[in-house]
CSV table of C-alpha atoms in Angstrom, one decimal:
chain,number,residue,atom,x,y,z
A,6,MET,CA,-64.7,-91.7,71.1
A,7,THR,CA,-67.9,-93.6,70.3
A,8,ALA,CA,-70.7,-91.9,68.5
A,9,THR,CA,-73.7,-91.2,70.7
A,10,ALA,CA,-77.3,-91.7,69.8
A,11,GLY,CA,-78.2,-89.4,66.9
A,12,GLN,CA,-74.5,-88.8,66.1
A,13,GLY,CA,-73.1,-90.5,63.1
A,14,LEU,CA,-69.6,-91.3,62.2
A,15,ALA,CA,-67.8,-88.9,59.8
A,16,VAL,CA,-64.9,-91.3,59.4
A,17,ARG,CA,-64.8,-95.0,59.9
A,18,ALA,CA,-61.8,-97.2,59.0
A,19,ARG,CA,-61.2,-100.9,59.6
A,20,GLY,CA,-58.0,-102.9,59.2
A,21,LEU,CA,-56.1,-100.5,57.1
A,22,VAL,CA,-52.8,-102.0,55.8
A,23,LYS,CA,-50.3,-100.4,53.5
A,24,THR,CA,-46.9,-101.8,52.5
A,25,TYR,CA,-44.1,-100.4,50.3
A,26,GLY,CA,-41.5,-102.2,48.4
A,27,ARG,CA,-41.3,-105.9,47.3
A,28,ALA,CA,-39.9,-108.9,49.1
A,29,GLY,CA,-36.5,-109.8,47.9
A,30,ARG,CA,-35.8,-106.5,46.3
A,31,GLY,CA,-33.6,-103.8,47.8
A,32,SER,CA,-34.4,-103.3,51.5
A,33,GLY,CA,-37.5,-105.5,51.3
A,34,VAL,CA,-41.1,-104.6,52.4
A,35,THR,CA,-41.9,-101.7,54.7
A,36,ARG,CA,-45.2,-102.1,56.5
A,37,ALA,CA,-46.4,-98.5,56.9
A,38,LEU,CA,-49.8,-99.5,58.3
A,39,ASP,CA,-50.5,-102.8,60.0
A,40,GLY,CA,-54.3,-102.9,60.6
A,41,VAL,CA,-55.3,-99.4,61.8
A,42,ASP,CA,-59.0,-98.9,62.9
A,43,LEU,CA,-60.5,-95.4,63.4
A,44,GLU,CA,-63.9,-94.0,64.3
A,45,VAL,CA,-64.5,-90.2,64.3
A,46,PRO,CA,-68.0,-89.0,65.3
A,47,GLU,CA,-69.4,-86.1,63.4
A,48,GLY,CA,-68.5,-82.6,64.8
A,49,THR,CA,-65.5,-83.8,66.7
A,50,VAL,CA,-61.7,-83.6,66.4
A,51,LEU,CA,-59.5,-86.7,66.2
A,52,GLY,CA,-55.8,-86.2,66.9
A,53,LEU,CA,-53.4,-88.6,65.3
A,54,LEU,CA,-50.1,-88.7,67.2
A,55,GLY,CA,-47.0,-90.7,66.6
A,56,PRO,CA,-43.2,-90.6,65.9
A,57,ASN,CA,-41.8,-89.8,62.5
A,58,GLY,CA,-42.7,-92.6,60.1
A,59,ALA,CA,-45.3,-94.1,62.4
A,60,GLY,CA,-48.0,-94.1,59.8
A,61,LYS,CA,-50.0,-90.9,60.5
A,62,THR,CA,-49.5,-89.4,57.0
A,63,THR,CA,-50.1,-92.7,55.3
A,64,THR,CA,-53.4,-93.0,57.2
A,65,VAL,CA,-54.5,-89.5,56.1
A,66,ARG,CA,-53.5,-90.2,52.5
A,67,ILE,CA,-55.6,-93.3,52.4
A,68,LEU,CA,-58.6,-91.5,53.9
A,69,THR,CA,-58.3,-88.6,51.4
A,70,THR,CA,-58.0,-91.0,48.4
A,71,LEU,CA,-54.4,-90.2,47.6
A,72,LEU,CA,-53.3,-93.8,48.4
A,73,VAL,CA,-54.9,-97.2,47.9
A,74,PRO,CA,-54.6,-99.5,50.9
A,75,ASP,CA,-53.4,-103.1,50.4
A,76,ALA,CA,-56.2,-104.2,52.8
A,77,GLY,CA,-59.0,-102.8,54.9
A,78,GLU,CA,-61.9,-100.5,54.2
A,79,ALA,CA,-62.8,-96.9,55.0
A,80,ARG,CA,-65.8,-94.6,54.7
A,81,VAL,CA,-65.5,-90.8,54.9
A,82,ALA,CA,-68.6,-88.5,55.1
A,83,GLY,CA,-70.7,-91.7,54.4
A,84,VAL,CA,-68.9,-92.6,51.2
A,85,ASP,CA,-66.7,-95.6,50.5
A,86,VAL,CA,-63.1,-94.4,49.9
A,87,LEU,CA,-62.3,-97.2,47.5
A,88,ARG,CA,-65.6,-97.4,45.6
A,89,ASP,CA,-66.3,-93.7,45.0
A,90,PRO,CA,-63.1,-91.6,45.6
A,91,GLN,CA,-64.4,-88.7,43.5
A,92,GLU,CA,-67.4,-88.3,45.7
A,93,VAL,CA,-65.2,-88.5,48.8
A,94,ARG,CA,-63.1,-85.6,47.3
A,95,ARG,CA,-66.2,-83.5,46.9
A,96,ARG,CA,-67.0,-83.9,50.6
A,97,ILE,CA,-63.6,-83.2,52.2
A,98,GLY,CA,-61.1,-80.5,52.7
A,99,VAL,CA,-57.4,-81.1,53.0
A,100,SER,CA,-54.5,-79.0,54.2
A,101,GLY,CA,-51.1,-80.5,54.2
A,102,GLN,CA,-47.8,-79.8,56.0
A,103,TYR,CA,-46.9,-77.1,53.5
A,104,ALA,CA,-49.1,-74.3,52.2
A,105,ALA,CA,-50.3,-75.3,48.7
A,106,VAL,CA,-50.8,-71.8,47.3
A,107,ASP,CA,-49.7,-70.1,44.1
A,108,GLU,CA,-47.4,-67.3,45.2
A,109,TYR,CA,-47.8,-65.4,42.0
A,110,LEU,CA,-51.5,-65.1,42.4
A,111,THR,CA,-53.2,-62.9,44.9
A,112,GLY,CA,-55.0,-64.3,47.9
A,113,PHE,CA,-58.3,-63.7,46.3
A,114,GLU,CA,-57.2,-65.3,43.0
A,115,ASN,CA,-56.0,-68.4,44.8
A,116,LEU,CA,-59.3,-69.0,46.5
A,117,ARG,CA,-61.4,-68.1,43.5
A,118,MET,CA,-59.4,-70.6,41.4
A,119,VAL,CA,-60.1,-73.3,44.0
A,120,GLY,CA,-63.8,-72.5,43.8
A,121,GLN,CA,-63.8,-72.7,40.1
A,122,LEU,CA,-62.1,-76.1,40.3
A,123,TYR,CA,-65.0,-77.2,42.5
A,124,HIS,CA,-67.3,-76.0,39.7
A,125,LEU,CA,-68.9,-73.4,42.0
A,126,GLY,CA,-69.4,-71.0,39.1
A,127,ALA,CA,-67.6,-67.7,38.6
A,128,ALA,CA,-70.0,-65.6,40.8
A,129,ARG,CA,-70.2,-68.1,43.7
A,130,ALA,CA,-66.4,-68.8,43.6
A,131,SER,CA,-65.7,-65.0,43.9
A,132,GLN,CA,-68.2,-64.7,46.7
A,133,ARG,CA,-66.9,-67.6,48.6
A,134,ALA,CA,-63.3,-66.3,48.2
A,135,ARG,CA,-64.3,-63.0,49.8
A,136,GLU,CA,-66.2,-64.8,52.6
A,137,LEU,CA,-63.1,-66.9,53.5
A,138,LEU,CA,-60.7,-64.0,53.3
A,139,GLU,CA,-62.8,-62.1,55.8
A,140,LEU,CA,-63.1,-65.2,58.1
A,141,PHE,CA,-59.3,-65.7,58.1
A,142,SER,CA,-58.5,-62.0,58.6
A,143,LEU,CA,-56.9,-61.7,55.1
A,144,THR,CA,-59.1,-59.1,53.6
A,145,ASP,CA,-56.5,-56.4,53.7
A,146,ALA,CA,-54.0,-58.6,51.8
A,147,ALA,CA,-56.6,-60.1,49.4
A,148,ASP,CA,-55.3,-58.3,46.3
A,149,ARG,CA,-51.6,-58.7,47.1
A,150,PRO,CA,-49.5,-61.5,45.5
A,151,VAL,CA,-49.0,-64.3,48.0
A,152,LYS,CA,-45.3,-64.2,47.6
A,153,GLY,CA,-45.4,-61.2,49.9
A,154,TYR,CA,-47.4,-63.0,52.6
A,155,SER,CA,-45.8,-64.1,55.9
A,156,GLY,CA,-45.7,-67.8,56.8
A,157,GLY,CA,-48.7,-67.5,59.0
A,158,MET,CA,-50.7,-65.7,56.3
A,159,ARG,CA,-49.9,-68.5,53.8
A,160,ARG,CA,-51.0,-71.2,56.3
A,161,ARG,CA,-54.3,-69.3,56.9
A,162,LEU,CA,-54.8,-69.0,53.1
A,163,ASP,CA,-54.1,-72.7,52.6
A,164,LEU,CA,-56.6,-73.6,55.3
A,165,ALA,CA,-59.2,-71.3,53.7
A,166,GLY,CA,-58.6,-73.1,50.4
A,167,ALA,CA,-59.5,-76.4,52.1
A,168,LEU,CA,-62.8,-74.9,53.1
A,169,VAL,CA,-63.9,-73.4,49.8
A,170,ASN,CA,-66.4,-76.2,49.2
A,171,ASP,CA,-67.7,-76.0,52.8
A,172,PRO,CA,-66.7,-79.7,53.5
A,173,PRO,CA,-68.2,-81.6,56.4
A,174,VAL,CA,-64.8,-83.4,57.0
A,175,LEU,CA,-61.5,-81.6,57.2
A,176,PHE,CA,-58.1,-83.4,57.2
A,177,LEU,CA,-55.2,-81.4,58.6
A,178,ASP,CA,-51.7,-82.8,58.3
A,179,GLU,CA,-49.4,-80.9,60.6
A,180,PRO,CA,-51.4,-77.6,60.0
A,181,THR,CA,-49.3,-75.4,62.3
A,182,THR,CA,-45.8,-76.6,61.4
A,183,GLY,CA,-43.4,-73.7,61.2
A,184,LEU,CA,-45.8,-71.1,62.7
A,185,ASP,CA,-44.7,-68.8,65.5
A,186,PRO,CA,-46.6,-69.2,68.8
A,187,ARG,CA,-49.0,-66.3,68.1
A,188,SER,CA,-49.9,-67.6,64.6
A,189,ARG,CA,-50.4,-71.1,66.1
A,190,ALA,CA,-52.8,-69.8,68.7
A,191,ASP,CA,-54.8,-67.9,66.0
A,192,MET,CA,-55.0,-71.1,64.0
A,193,TRP,CA,-56.3,-73.1,67.0
A,194,GLU,CA,-59.0,-70.5,67.6
A,195,LEU,CA,-60.1,-70.7,64.0
A,196,LEU,CA,-60.2,-74.5,64.1
A,197,GLN,CA,-62.2,-74.5,67.4
A,198,GLY,CA,-64.7,-72.2,65.7
A,199,MET,CA,-65.2,-74.5,62.7
A,200,VAL,CA,-65.7,-77.5,65.0
A,201,ARG,CA,-68.4,-75.6,66.9
A,202,GLY,CA,-70.0,-75.0,63.6
A,203,GLY,CA,-70.2,-78.8,63.0
A,204,THR,CA,-67.1,-79.5,61.0
A,205,THR,CA,-65.3,-82.8,61.7
A,206,VAL,CA,-61.5,-82.6,61.9
A,207,VAL,CA,-58.8,-85.3,61.6
A,208,LEU,CA,-55.6,-83.7,62.8
A,209,THR,CA,-52.1,-85.1,62.7
A,210,THR,CA,-49.7,-83.1,64.8
A,211,GLN,CA,-46.3,-83.2,66.5
A,212,TYR,CA,-47.3,-80.4,68.9
A,213,LEU,CA,-48.7,-82.3,71.9
A,214,GLU,CA,-50.3,-79.2,73.4
A,215,GLU,CA,-52.2,-78.9,70.1
A,216,ALA,CA,-53.7,-82.3,70.5
A,217,ASP,CA,-54.3,-81.7,74.2
A,218,LEU,CA,-56.2,-78.5,73.4
A,219,LEU,CA,-58.1,-79.4,70.3
A,220,ALA,CA,-58.7,-83.2,70.2
A,221,ASP,CA,-61.9,-84.8,71.6
A,222,ASP,CA,-60.2,-88.1,71.0
A,223,ILE,CA,-56.6,-89.1,70.4
A,224,VAL,CA,-55.1,-92.2,68.7
A,225,VAL,CA,-51.4,-92.8,69.1
A,226,ILE,CA,-49.8,-94.7,66.2
A,227,ASP,CA,-46.4,-96.4,66.2
A,228,HIS,CA,-44.9,-98.8,63.7
A,229,GLY,CA,-48.2,-98.8,61.7
A,230,ARG,CA,-50.4,-99.8,64.6
A,231,ALA,CA,-52.8,-97.9,66.9
A,232,ILE,CA,-51.2,-98.5,70.3
A,233,ALA,CA,-53.4,-96.3,72.4
A,234,ARG,CA,-56.6,-94.3,72.1
A,235,GLY,CA,-58.8,-92.2,74.3
A,236,THR,CA,-59.3,-88.7,75.5
A,237,SER,CA,-56.4,-86.6,76.7
A,238,ASP,CA,-57.4,-87.2,80.3
A,239,GLN,CA,-57.8,-91.0,79.7
A,240,LEU,CA,-54.4,-91.3,78.2
A,241,LYS,CA,-52.8,-89.4,81.0
A,242,ALA,CA,-54.6,-91.6,83.5
A,243,GLN,CA,-53.1,-94.7,81.7
A,244,VAL,CA,-49.6,-93.2,82.3
A,245,GLY,CA,-50.6,-92.6,86.0
A,246,GLY,CA,-48.9,-91.0,88.9
A,247,GLU,CA,-47.2,-87.7,89.5
A,248,ARG,CA,-43.9,-86.4,88.3
A,249,ILE,CA,-41.1,-84.9,90.4
A,250,GLU,CA,-39.1,-82.3,88.6
A,251,LEU,CA,-35.8,-81.0,89.9
A,252,VAL,CA,-33.4,-78.5,88.5
A,253,VAL,CA,-29.8,-78.9,89.9
A,254,ASP,CA,-27.7,-75.8,90.6
A,255,GLN,CA,-24.4,-77.4,89.4
A,256,ALA,CA,-23.8,-79.8,86.5
A,257,ALA,CA,-21.4,-81.8,88.7
A,258,HIS,CA,-24.3,-82.9,90.9
A,259,VAL,CA,-26.7,-84.1,88.2
A,260,GLU,CA,-25.5,-87.7,88.4
A,261,ALA,CA,-25.9,-87.8,92.2
A,262,VAL,CA,-29.4,-86.4,92.0
A,263,ARG,CA,-30.3,-88.9,89.3
A,264,SER,CA,-29.2,-91.8,91.5
A,265,LEU,CA,-31.3,-90.6,94.4
A,266,LEU,CA,-34.3,-89.9,92.2
A,267,ALA,CA,-34.0,-93.4,90.7
A,268,GLU,CA,-34.4,-94.9,94.2
A,269,VAL,CA,-37.9,-93.4,94.6
A,270,ALA,CA,-39.0,-93.4,91.0
A,271,VAL,CA,-41.6,-95.9,89.6
A,272,GLY,CA,-40.3,-95.4,86.1
A,273,PRO,CA,-37.2,-94.1,84.2
A,274,VAL,CA,-35.5,-90.9,85.3
A,275,GLU,CA,-35.3,-88.4,82.4
A,276,VAL,CA,-32.3,-86.1,82.4
A,277,GLU,CA,-31.9,-82.9,80.4
A,278,GLN,CA,-28.2,-82.2,80.6
A,279,HIS,CA,-28.3,-78.7,79.1
A,280,THR,CA,-30.9,-77.4,81.6
A,281,ARG,CA,-29.8,-79.7,84.5
A,282,ARG,CA,-33.5,-80.8,84.8
A,283,LEU,CA,-34.4,-84.2,86.0
A,284,THR,CA,-37.9,-85.7,85.9
A,285,ALA,CA,-39.3,-89.0,87.1
A,286,PRO,CA,-42.7,-90.6,87.8
A,287,VAL,CA,-43.4,-91.3,91.5
A,288,GLU,CA,-46.1,-92.5,93.8
A,289,GLY,CA,-46.8,-90.3,96.8
A,290,GLY,CA,-46.1,-87.0,95.1
A,291,ALA,CA,-45.4,-84.2,97.7
A,292,ALA,CA,-44.5,-86.6,100.5
A,293,VAL,CA,-41.8,-88.2,98.3
A,294,LEU,CA,-40.5,-84.8,97.3
A,295,VAL,CA,-40.2,-83.7,100.9
A,296,ARG,CA,-38.1,-86.7,101.8
A,297,LEU,CA,-36.0,-86.4,98.7
A,298,LEU,CA,-35.3,-82.7,99.4
A,299,ALA,CA,-34.1,-83.5,102.9
A,300,ARG,CA,-31.6,-86.1,101.6
A,301,LEU,CA,-30.3,-83.7,99.0
A,302,GLU,CA,-29.8,-81.0,101.6
A,303,ALA,CA,-28.0,-83.4,103.9
A,304,GLU,CA,-25.6,-84.2,101.0
A,305,GLY,CA,-25.0,-80.6,100.2
A,306,VAL,CA,-26.8,-80.6,96.8
A,307,HIS,CA,-28.4,-77.4,95.9
A,308,LEU,CA,-31.4,-77.0,93.6
A,309,THR,CA,-32.7,-74.0,91.7
A,310,ASP,CA,-36.2,-75.4,91.4
A,311,ALA,CA,-38.2,-78.4,92.6
A,312,GLY,CA,-41.9,-79.5,92.4
A,313,THR,CA,-44.5,-82.0,91.4
A,314,ARG,CA,-46.8,-82.0,88.5
A,315,ARG,CA,-49.4,-84.2,86.8
A,316,PRO,CA,-48.6,-86.1,83.6
A,317,THR,CA,-48.6,-84.2,80.4
A,318,MET,CA,-49.2,-85.4,76.8
A,319,ASP,CA,-45.5,-85.3,76.4
A,320,ASP,CA,-45.2,-87.9,79.2
A,321,VAL,CA,-47.9,-90.0,77.5
A,322,PHE,CA,-46.0,-89.9,74.2
A,323,LEU,CA,-42.7,-90.8,75.9
A,324,THR,CA,-44.2,-93.6,77.9
A,325,LEU,CA,-46.1,-95.2,74.9
A,326,THR,CA,-43.5,-94.8,72.2
A,327,GLY,CA,-40.3,-94.7,74.2
A,328,ARG,CA,-39.3,-91.4,72.7
A,329,ARG,CA,-40.2,-87.8,72.7
A,330,THR,CA,-42.0,-86.2,69.8
A,331,ASP,CA,-39.9,-84.1,67.2
A,332,SER,CA,-41.8,-80.9,66.4
A,333,SER,CA,-39.5,-80.5,63.3
A,334,ASP,CA,-40.7,-83.8,61.9
A,335,THR,CA,-41.5,-84.0,58.2
A,336,THR,CA,-42.8,-87.1,56.6
A,337,ASP,CA,-40.5,-89.4,54.7
A,338,GLU,CA,-43.2,-92.0,54.0
A,339,PRO,CA,-43.2,-93.2,50.3
A,340,GLN,CA,-46.0,-91.9,48.2
A,341,GLU,CA,-48.2,-93.8,45.8
A,342,VAL,CA,-50.8,-91.5,44.2
A,343,ARG,CA,-54.0,-92.9,42.9
A,344,ALA,CA,-54.4,-92.6,39.2
């Protein structure tokens, strides 16, 4: 997404490169980032998608000053990441894949401590802690040790901690990992409210429906490169066409249905053996489905479900990267923390 007139860029990166290892030693050099460019207008959400090890977390670590790039430049909230990392840290909030909270302190004590680390002063740190506990529906648990909190409560407390200094830019690395569907929906609602209030969010996620719902713009990263970018609708349009989905009554007929579907498909036929579901992109949608159903009936193949649908973000991800996302993904990218 390009910034419009009167709308500045909250994040701008050019040519980010990051390598690990040394040539001739061990397994050699791993190029985690290979020239990534990003632009995030103020008050919007950028979704970073990509397979495990694609470079998403490395990108976030550079933008949040935890890693130094080997090449390239970046500005966050108007500040150069390399020249003034301390000022960048004062202007951002960060919430990682795992809740960074002290389980032996209460929820209130955790947030007050963060406020004191930001030098808010004792009175303001306490006031801000109470404000955030109310915002995240944690007031009733404010004075309980965090070790008794549920996973969803810990995630909300961690996100509240990222907002103590009221940052204009928020980085969220897999913010809803491990949450149940209800807690994830609650988190989405909170994030949408913050963006309406003017916060800019950079979001990495393995939940494609999360990016579809929250992101104004999406960048797909694979092998350290940005291989596609655009809105959710634009990326779906790139994939194009409709999908036919068939669920076969008997496992013995799956291969026969796959062969027939391959004859009309304009892309690979995807087979889920455990559910006996087959999916393939086609041109012609309903008309193709009607002809296919007639052939299957003539051959005595019974279906339990059949239909057409538009491409989803899962289809986009599969088409662009050649694999499905893994929602259990955890980063295994090497870490190099700035001194």
